Tab-separated table of C-alpha atoms in Angstrom:
chain	number	residue	atom	x	y	z
A	242	MET	CA	-0.334	-0.704	36.664
A	243	ARG	CA	-1.050	0.588	33.174
A	244	THR	CA	-2.405	3.962	32.016
A	245	ARG	CA	-5.347	4.054	29.643
A	246	TYR	CA	-5.420	6.715	26.939
A	247	ARG	CA	-8.202	8.383	24.707
A	248	ILE	CA	-7.732	9.816	21.108
A	249	GLU	CA	-8.038	13.465	20.223
A	250	ARG	CA	-8.686	14.574	16.841
A	251	ARG	CA	-7.086	17.643	15.338
A	252	ALA	CA	-7.288	19.032	11.799
A	253	LEU	CA	-3.979	19.235	9.849
A	254	LEU	CA	-3.292	22.610	7.929
A	255	THR	CA	-2.649	20.258	4.989
A	256	GLY	CA	-5.883	19.012	5.141
A	257	GLY	CA	-6.972	15.339	6.742
A	258	THR	CA	-6.872	14.844	10.382
A	259	ALA	CA	-4.432	13.659	12.917
A	260	PHE	CA	-4.838	11.588	16.071
A	261	THR	CA	-2.876	12.288	19.293
A	262	LEU	CA	-2.978	10.459	22.545
A	263	ALA	CA	-3.915	11.964	26.002
A	264	ALA	CA	-3.776	9.945	29.255
A	265	VAL	CA	-6.973	9.444	31.129
A	266	ALA	CA	-6.632	10.480	34.729
A	267	GLY	CA	-7.156	7.615	37.139
A	268	ALA	CA	-7.811	5.038	34.270
A	269	ARG	CA	-5.119	2.432	35.623
A	270	VAL	CA	-5.567	-1.238	36.098
A	271	PRO	CA	-3.477	-3.939	37.399
A	272	LEU	CA	-0.915	-5.987	35.505
A	273	ALA	CA	-1.557	-9.478	34.655
A	274	GLN	CA	0.418	-11.964	36.814
A	275	THR	CA	0.905	-14.380	34.212
A	276	LEU	CA	1.532	-14.484	30.319
A	277	ASP	CA	-0.513	-16.593	28.177
A	278	ARG	CA	1.097	-17.240	24.968
A	279	VAL	CA	-0.526	-16.504	21.575
A	280	SER	CA	0.232	-16.496	18.086
A	281	PHE	CA	-1.009	-13.799	15.441
A	282	GLN	CA	-0.401	-14.757	11.820
A	283	THR	CA	-0.414	-11.424	9.302
A	284	ASN	CA	-1.687	-11.765	5.794
A	285	TRP	CA	1.645	-10.379	4.077
A	286	ARG	CA	5.310	-9.327	4.608
A	287	ALA	CA	5.887	-6.795	7.825
A	288	GLN	CA	4.718	-3.044	6.929
A	289	ALA	CA	3.342	-0.219	8.530
A	290	GLU	CA	-0.234	-1.522	7.763
A	291	HIS	CA	0.627	-4.105	10.477
A	292	GLY	CA	2.237	-1.363	12.660
A	293	GLY	CA	-0.303	-1.490	15.495
A	294	TYR	CA	0.410	-5.236	16.057
A	295	TYR	CA	4.192	-4.666	16.216
A	296	HIS	CA	3.734	-1.567	18.384
A	297	ALA	CA	1.717	-3.765	20.818
A	298	VAL	CA	4.495	-5.856	21.096
A	299	ALA	CA	7.458	-3.438	21.149
A	300	ALA	CA	5.842	-1.238	23.777
A	301	GLY	CA	4.915	-4.043	25.830
A	302	ILE	CA	1.131	-3.719	25.696
A	303	TYR	CA	0.304	-7.204	25.180
A	304	ARG	CA	2.825	-7.964	28.223
A	305	ARG	CA	0.675	-5.439	30.448
A	306	TYR	CA	-2.237	-7.325	29.464
A	307	GLY	CA	-0.681	-10.590	30.389
A	308	ILE	CA	0.012	-11.930	27.118
A	309	GLU	CA	3.174	-13.304	24.991
A	310	CYS	CA	2.230	-12.277	21.416
A	311	GLU	CA	4.410	-14.026	18.711
A	312	ILE	CA	3.945	-12.085	15.287
A	313	ARG	CA	4.342	-14.758	12.454
A	314	MET	CA	4.883	-12.565	9.180
A	315	GLY	CA	2.562	-13.494	6.015
A	316	GLY	CA	3.952	-13.866	2.347
A	317	PRO	CA	2.930	-14.975	-0.774
A	318	GLN	CA	3.538	-18.671	-0.073
A	319	GLN	CA	1.244	-18.663	2.879
A	320	ASN	CA	-2.442	-18.792	3.441
A	321	PRO	CA	-3.491	-17.363	6.961
A	322	SER	CA	-7.040	-19.107	6.579
A	323	GLN	CA	-5.591	-22.279	6.131
A	324	LEU	CA	-2.931	-22.027	9.137
A	325	LEU	CA	-6.004	-21.171	11.075
A	326	LEU	CA	-8.048	-24.163	10.194
A	327	ALA	CA	-5.315	-26.440	10.783
A	328	GLY	CA	-5.011	-24.984	14.373
A	329	ARG	CA	-1.334	-23.724	13.702
A	330	VAL	CA	-2.227	-20.328	14.785
A	331	ASP	CA	-4.535	-18.570	17.376
A	332	PHE	CA	-5.336	-15.444	15.554
A	333	ILE	CA	-5.051	-14.253	11.828
A	334	MET	CA	-5.410	-11.044	10.007
A	335	SER	CA	-8.043	-11.380	7.489
A	336	ASN	CA	-10.755	-9.451	5.841
A	337	GLY	CA	-15.042	-9.504	5.614
A	338	PHE	CA	-14.909	-11.932	2.664
A	339	GLN	CA	-13.236	-14.518	4.634
A	340	ALA	CA	-15.757	-13.871	7.608
A	341	LEU	CA	-18.555	-14.635	5.152
A	342	ASN	CA	-16.623	-17.612	3.503
A	343	TYR	CA	-16.556	-19.367	6.975
A	344	VAL	CA	-20.252	-19.260	7.201
A	345	ARG	CA	-21.002	-20.308	3.324
A	346	GLU	CA	-18.603	-23.191	4.072
A	347	GLY	CA	-19.741	-24.143	7.329
A	348	LEU	CA	-16.571	-23.449	9.274
A	349	PRO	CA	-16.250	-22.827	13.008
A	350	PHE	CA	-14.353	-19.600	12.484
A	351	LEU	CA	-15.362	-15.651	12.928
A	352	THR	CA	-14.206	-12.127	12.843
A	353	ILE	CA	-13.735	-10.432	16.260
A	354	GLY	CA	-12.460	-6.867	15.217
A	355	ALA	CA	-11.766	-4.843	12.337
A	356	ILE	CA	-8.804	-2.493	12.353
A	357	MET	CA	-9.453	-1.130	8.907
A	358	GLN	CA	-12.732	0.817	8.742
A	359	LYS	CA	-11.925	1.363	4.973
A	360	ASP	CA	-10.317	-0.969	2.725
A	361	PRO	CA	-7.283	0.448	1.496
A	362	GLN	CA	-7.735	-0.846	-1.963
A	363	ILE	CA	-7.378	1.696	-4.761
A	364	LEU	CA	-7.578	2.047	-8.763
A	365	MET	CA	-4.601	4.566	-9.647
A	366	THR	CA	-3.896	6.460	-12.756
A	367	HIS	CA	-1.513	9.492	-13.660
A	368	GLU	CA	-2.236	12.977	-13.155
A	369	GLY	CA	-3.411	14.758	-16.058
A	370	ASN	CA	-4.450	12.280	-18.457
A	371	GLY	CA	-8.318	13.225	-18.219
A	372	ILE	CA	-9.336	10.238	-16.294
A	373	ASN	CA	-10.865	12.093	-13.121
A	374	SER	CA	-13.474	9.569	-11.492
A	375	PHE	CA	-14.366	6.106	-11.600
A	376	GLU	CA	-16.967	6.864	-14.287
A	377	ASP	CA	-14.268	8.034	-16.642
A	378	MET	CA	-12.578	4.321	-16.315
A	379	ARG	CA	-15.401	2.799	-18.265
A	380	GLY	CA	-14.484	0.671	-21.279
A	381	ARG	CA	-10.723	1.510	-20.413
A	382	PRO	CA	-7.908	-1.473	-19.545
A	383	ILE	CA	-7.554	-1.877	-15.876
A	384	LEU	CA	-4.566	-3.972	-14.396
A	385	ILE	CA	-6.224	-6.267	-11.676
A	386	GLY	CA	-5.101	-9.278	-9.777
A	387	ALA	CA	-6.773	-12.451	-9.195
A	388	SER	CA	-7.950	-11.896	-5.794
A	389	GLY	CA	-9.227	-8.558	-6.908
A	390	ARG	CA	-11.692	-10.339	-9.685
A	391	VAL	CA	-13.743	-12.115	-6.831
A	392	THR	CA	-13.594	-9.264	-4.301
A	393	TYR	CA	-13.824	-5.694	-5.287
A	394	TRP	CA	-14.329	-6.016	-9.195
A	395	PRO	CA	-17.666	-7.404	-8.926
A	396	PHE	CA	-18.637	-3.985	-6.851
A	397	LEU	CA	-17.187	-1.842	-9.306
A	398	ARG	CA	-18.665	-3.744	-12.361
A	399	ARG	CA	-22.221	-3.067	-10.748
A	400	ARG	CA	-21.768	0.022	-9.268
A	401	PHE	CA	-20.065	1.666	-12.223
A	402	GLY	CA	-20.604	-0.383	-15.086
A	403	PHE	CA	-17.177	-1.768	-15.845
A	404	THR	CA	-16.936	-5.032	-17.975
A	405	ASP	CA	-14.646	-7.923	-17.493
A	406	GLU	CA	-13.397	-7.219	-20.832
A	407	GLN	CA	-11.519	-4.425	-19.202
A	408	ILE	CA	-9.456	-6.694	-17.128
A	409	ARG	CA	-5.710	-6.834	-17.811
A	410	PRO	CA	-3.553	-9.134	-15.519
A	411	TYR	CA	-1.536	-7.237	-12.742
A	412	THR	CA	1.788	-8.457	-11.863
A	413	PHE	CA	2.481	-6.648	-8.760
A	414	ASN	CA	4.911	-3.905	-10.311
A	415	VAL	CA	4.460	-0.530	-11.102
A	416	GLY	CA	6.592	-0.997	-14.457
A	417	PRO	CA	3.633	-1.531	-16.958
A	418	PHE	CA	1.878	1.585	-15.059
A	419	LEU	CA	5.197	3.898	-15.645
A	420	ALA	CA	5.329	3.047	-19.303
A	421	ASP	CA	1.771	4.031	-20.103
A	422	ARG	CA	0.112	7.592	-19.065
A	423	MET	CA	-3.208	6.071	-19.585
A	424	ALA	CA	-2.706	3.194	-17.521
A	425	ILE	CA	-5.350	1.974	-14.656
A	426	GLN	CA	-4.038	-0.263	-12.368
A	427	GLN	CA	-4.994	-1.778	-8.570
A	428	GLY	CA	-3.003	-0.834	-5.560
A	429	PHE	CA	-3.333	-0.470	-1.786
A	430	VAL	CA	-3.685	3.515	-0.923
A	431	SER	CA	-0.610	2.956	1.437
A	432	SER	CA	2.042	1.207	-1.057
A	433	GLU	CA	1.537	1.403	-4.567
A	434	PRO	CA	1.279	5.158	-5.068
A	435	PHE	CA	4.503	5.520	-3.005
A	436	ALA	CA	6.183	3.234	-5.364
A	437	ALA	CA	4.977	5.224	-8.563
A	438	MET	CA	6.074	8.651	-6.958
A	439	GLN	CA	9.479	7.285	-5.985
A	440	ALA	CA	9.886	6.341	-9.666
A	441	GLY	CA	9.050	9.829	-10.932
A	442	ALA	CA	5.316	9.369	-11.635
A	443	ARG	CA	2.628	11.679	-10.173
A	444	PRO	CA	-0.304	9.076	-9.631
A	445	LYS	CA	-3.929	10.093	-9.030
A	446	VAL	CA	-5.523	7.758	-6.589
A	447	PHE	CA	-9.230	6.638	-6.342
A	448	LEU	CA	-10.300	4.932	-2.937
A	449	ILE	CA	-12.613	2.146	-3.885
A	450	ALA	CA	-13.821	2.338	-0.275
A	451	ASP	CA	-15.036	6.097	-0.937
A	452	ALA	CA	-17.331	4.993	-3.583
A	453	GLY	CA	-19.320	2.639	-1.318
A	454	TYR	CA	-17.068	-0.403	-1.121
A	455	ASN	CA	-17.685	-1.355	2.489
A	456	ASN	CA	-15.357	-4.502	3.176
A	457	TYR	CA	-13.413	-4.591	6.580
A	458	ASN	CA	-10.214	-5.119	6.471
A	459	THR	CA	-7.111	-6.114	8.667
A	460	THR	CA	-9.795	-8.145	10.722
A	461	ILE	CA	-8.830	-10.466	13.632
A	462	ASP	CA	-10.081	-14.020	13.029
A	463	VAL	CA	-10.225	-16.792	15.520
A	464	SER	CA	-11.868	-20.216	16.136
A	465	ARG	CA	-15.241	-20.237	17.891
A	466	ARG	CA	-13.717	-22.940	20.236
A	467	MET	CA	-11.030	-20.363	21.450
A	468	VAL	CA	-13.932	-17.657	21.910
A	469	THR	CA	-15.812	-20.227	24.215
A	470	GLU	CA	-12.970	-21.659	26.005
A	471	ARG	CA	-10.685	-18.734	26.520
A	472	ARG	CA	-12.828	-15.815	26.244
A	473	ASP	CA	-10.911	-13.562	28.860
A	474	LEU	CA	-7.888	-13.794	26.829
A	475	VAL	CA	-9.722	-13.203	23.516
A	476	GLN	CA	-10.865	-10.105	25.218
A	477	ARG	CA	-7.394	-8.933	26.610
A	478	PHE	CA	-5.768	-9.707	22.854
A	479	VAL	CA	-8.216	-7.539	21.266
A	480	ASN	CA	-8.028	-4.672	23.608
A	481	ALA	CA	-4.277	-4.620	23.744
A	482	THR	CA	-4.193	-4.590	19.829
A	483	MET	CA	-6.550	-1.857	19.834
A	484	GLU	CA	-4.145	0.114	22.223
A	485	GLY	CA	-1.309	-0.692	20.094
A	486	TRP	CA	-3.198	0.742	17.047
A	487	THR	CA	-4.292	4.011	18.563
A	488	GLN	CA	-0.789	4.630	19.834
A	489	TYR	CA	1.148	3.587	16.629
A	490	LEU	CA	-1.163	5.914	14.265
A	491	THR	CA	0.166	9.094	16.442
A	492	GLY	CA	3.527	8.366	15.027
A	493	ARG	CA	5.144	8.871	18.207
A	494	ASN	CA	7.547	6.481	20.131
A	495	ILE	CA	7.015	3.747	17.584
A	496	GLU	CA	10.990	3.556	16.540
A	497	ALA	CA	11.068	0.324	18.326
A	498	ALA	CA	8.000	-0.885	16.357
A	499	ASN	CA	9.100	-0.021	13.257
A	500	THR	CA	12.382	-1.689	13.988
A	501	LEU	CA	10.710	-4.762	14.256
A	502	ILE	CA	8.951	-4.300	11.049
A	503	LYS	CA	12.093	-3.620	9.194
A	504	ARG	CA	13.988	-6.664	11.015
A	505	ASP	CA	11.223	-9.185	9.586
A	506	ASN	CA	10.959	-7.081	6.194
A	507	PRO	CA	14.230	-5.485	4.979
A	508	GLU	CA	12.579	-4.106	2.078
A	509	MET	CA	10.810	-1.636	4.433
A	510	ASP	CA	12.324	1.623	4.862
A	511	ASP	CA	11.595	4.786	7.117
A	512	ALA	CA	10.263	6.656	4.041
A	513	LYS	CA	7.824	4.058	3.198
A	514	ILE	CA	6.455	3.631	6.921
A	515	ALA	CA	6.286	7.153	7.239
A	516	TYR	CA	4.234	7.485	3.842
A	517	ALA	CA	1.998	4.447	5.047
A	518	ILE	CA	1.123	5.995	8.256
A	519	GLN	CA	0.493	9.448	6.763
A	520	VAL	CA	-2.055	8.212	4.244
A	521	MET	CA	-3.939	6.028	6.625
A	522	ASN	CA	-4.480	8.793	8.894
A	523	SER	CA	-5.244	11.473	6.331
A	524	ASN	CA	-7.798	8.877	4.678
A	525	GLY	CA	-9.333	7.568	7.595
A	526	ILE	CA	-8.253	4.033	7.040
A	527	VAL	CA	-8.262	2.732	10.749
A	528	MET	CA	-10.097	5.906	12.365
A	529	SER	CA	-13.361	6.924	10.769
A	530	GLY	CA	-16.967	6.066	10.816
A	531	ASP	CA	-17.841	3.853	13.651
A	532	ALA	CA	-14.353	3.899	14.996
A	533	LEU	CA	-14.664	7.245	16.211
A	534	THR	CA	-17.467	6.696	18.821
A	535	LEU	CA	-16.976	3.057	19.197
A	536	GLY	CA	-13.271	2.782	19.548
A	537	CYS	CA	-10.710	1.334	17.160
A	538	GLY	CA	-11.488	-2.158	15.555
A	539	ALA	CA	-15.108	-1.195	15.754
A	540	MET	CA	-18.120	-3.277	13.937
A	541	THR	CA	-21.600	-3.279	13.511
A	542	ASP	CA	-24.511	-5.336	12.575
A	543	ALA	CA	-25.635	-2.775	10.218
A	544	ARG	CA	-22.181	-2.613	8.391
A	545	TRP	CA	-21.975	-6.532	8.038
A	546	GLN	CA	-25.583	-6.478	6.667
A	547	SER	CA	-24.980	-3.938	4.116
A	548	PHE	CA	-21.580	-5.461	3.114
A	549	TYR	CA	-23.448	-8.955	3.023
A	550	GLU	CA	-26.271	-7.874	0.974
A	551	GLY	CA	-24.057	-6.009	-1.712
A	552	MET	CA	-21.880	-9.032	-2.348
A	553	ARG	CA	-24.987	-11.252	-2.431
A	554	ASP	CA	-26.465	-8.893	-5.023
A	555	VAL	CA	-23.267	-9.209	-7.010
A	556	GLY	CA	-23.440	-12.943	-6.916
A	557	LEU	CA	-20.702	-13.888	-4.465
A	558	TYR	CA	-22.876	-15.219	-1.724
A	559	PRO	CA	-26.213	-17.167	-1.557
A	560	ALA	CA	-29.564	-15.504	-0.481
A	561	GLY	CA	-30.592	-16.065	3.270
A	562	MET	CA	-27.182	-17.078	4.404
A	563	ASP	CA	-26.981	-16.151	8.180
A	564	PHE	CA	-24.209	-13.524	7.671
A	565	ARG	CA	-24.416	-12.813	11.645
A	566	GLN	CA	-22.540	-16.081	12.132
A	567	ALA	CA	-19.431	-14.554	10.456
A	568	TYR	CA	-18.453	-12.065	13.262
A	569	SER	CA	-19.067	-11.477	17.243
A	570	LEU	CA	-19.467	-7.826	18.353
A	571	ASP	CA	-18.775	-9.039	22.162
A	572	PHE	CA	-14.899	-8.127	21.940
A	573	VAL	CA	-15.020	-4.520	20.204
A	574	ASN	CA	-17.072	-1.431	20.539
A	575	LYS	CA	-15.847	-0.828	24.241
A	576	ARG	CA	-14.493	2.665	23.183
A	577	VAL	CA	-10.858	1.541	23.808
A	578	GLY	CA	-8.653	4.311	23.070
A	579	LEU	CA	-11.133	6.966	23.203
A	580	ALA	CA	-12.292	9.090	26.214
């Protein structure tokens, strides 16, 4: 038998919100009798931003749902979407852009859940240099990677009047940032600021999602064939994943999950993991917006429409594209993890 949980919110004295779990009386379901084997491909090296999946493995949550889940770690030489298209994995970690790409390219794949309600993408600069808003960044050099130029950069260009002449190459290290107090660079809210602080800097962070950039991130993508032929398995995988995430974000009894993360990626340590969990919670990266009422992994038609139309208006997708083919709401919005 397995116990269900609900999330309880409480305000922190230092600001932000923390989430704790409380058992829901009587909400117990029988264990599955057999284990279905599935593979899940992440989009980068193991880290706290993948913690809910690792916790669902380490805490036996997938097994309680009758699933033997193999997490396959991503990296710079891997393309999860290509692995999914080739049938080499069952589920992948992705984002809203990839879901719309499936539709644009006529591919039989879709998104069935969104862990991160807020995209963790940021721009950051140094405290005390007079740059206090996105508007203050107009006309200034900004270090941007190749993928950012075709995702969040068109949004920033339209929203704040940025120009392509501002772009400078980002090489995924904080050295140039540390050397220039006026530097502005991309990053993830849970990663680059920590690296800068460890090097003695005082980064000032601007979360692009808070400016209206509404891309879903850390999504779960799957083939339409699997959704049709193994619907029950897909639902069990989604439910178990959402339980894993709601438990992981509490920071309690997650040592086994973190051990798996550090085993797969020795560059991770306890300080990096603790920082990432803290900022994911304080910024509402996972639990905010629709997730607070619909449960972890929530998605809505309205949010997808807004995202598609915003990206259409900056020229990334054609007008008239049937964006609703990019996703299914059938497996989420079931209040998993909520009372």
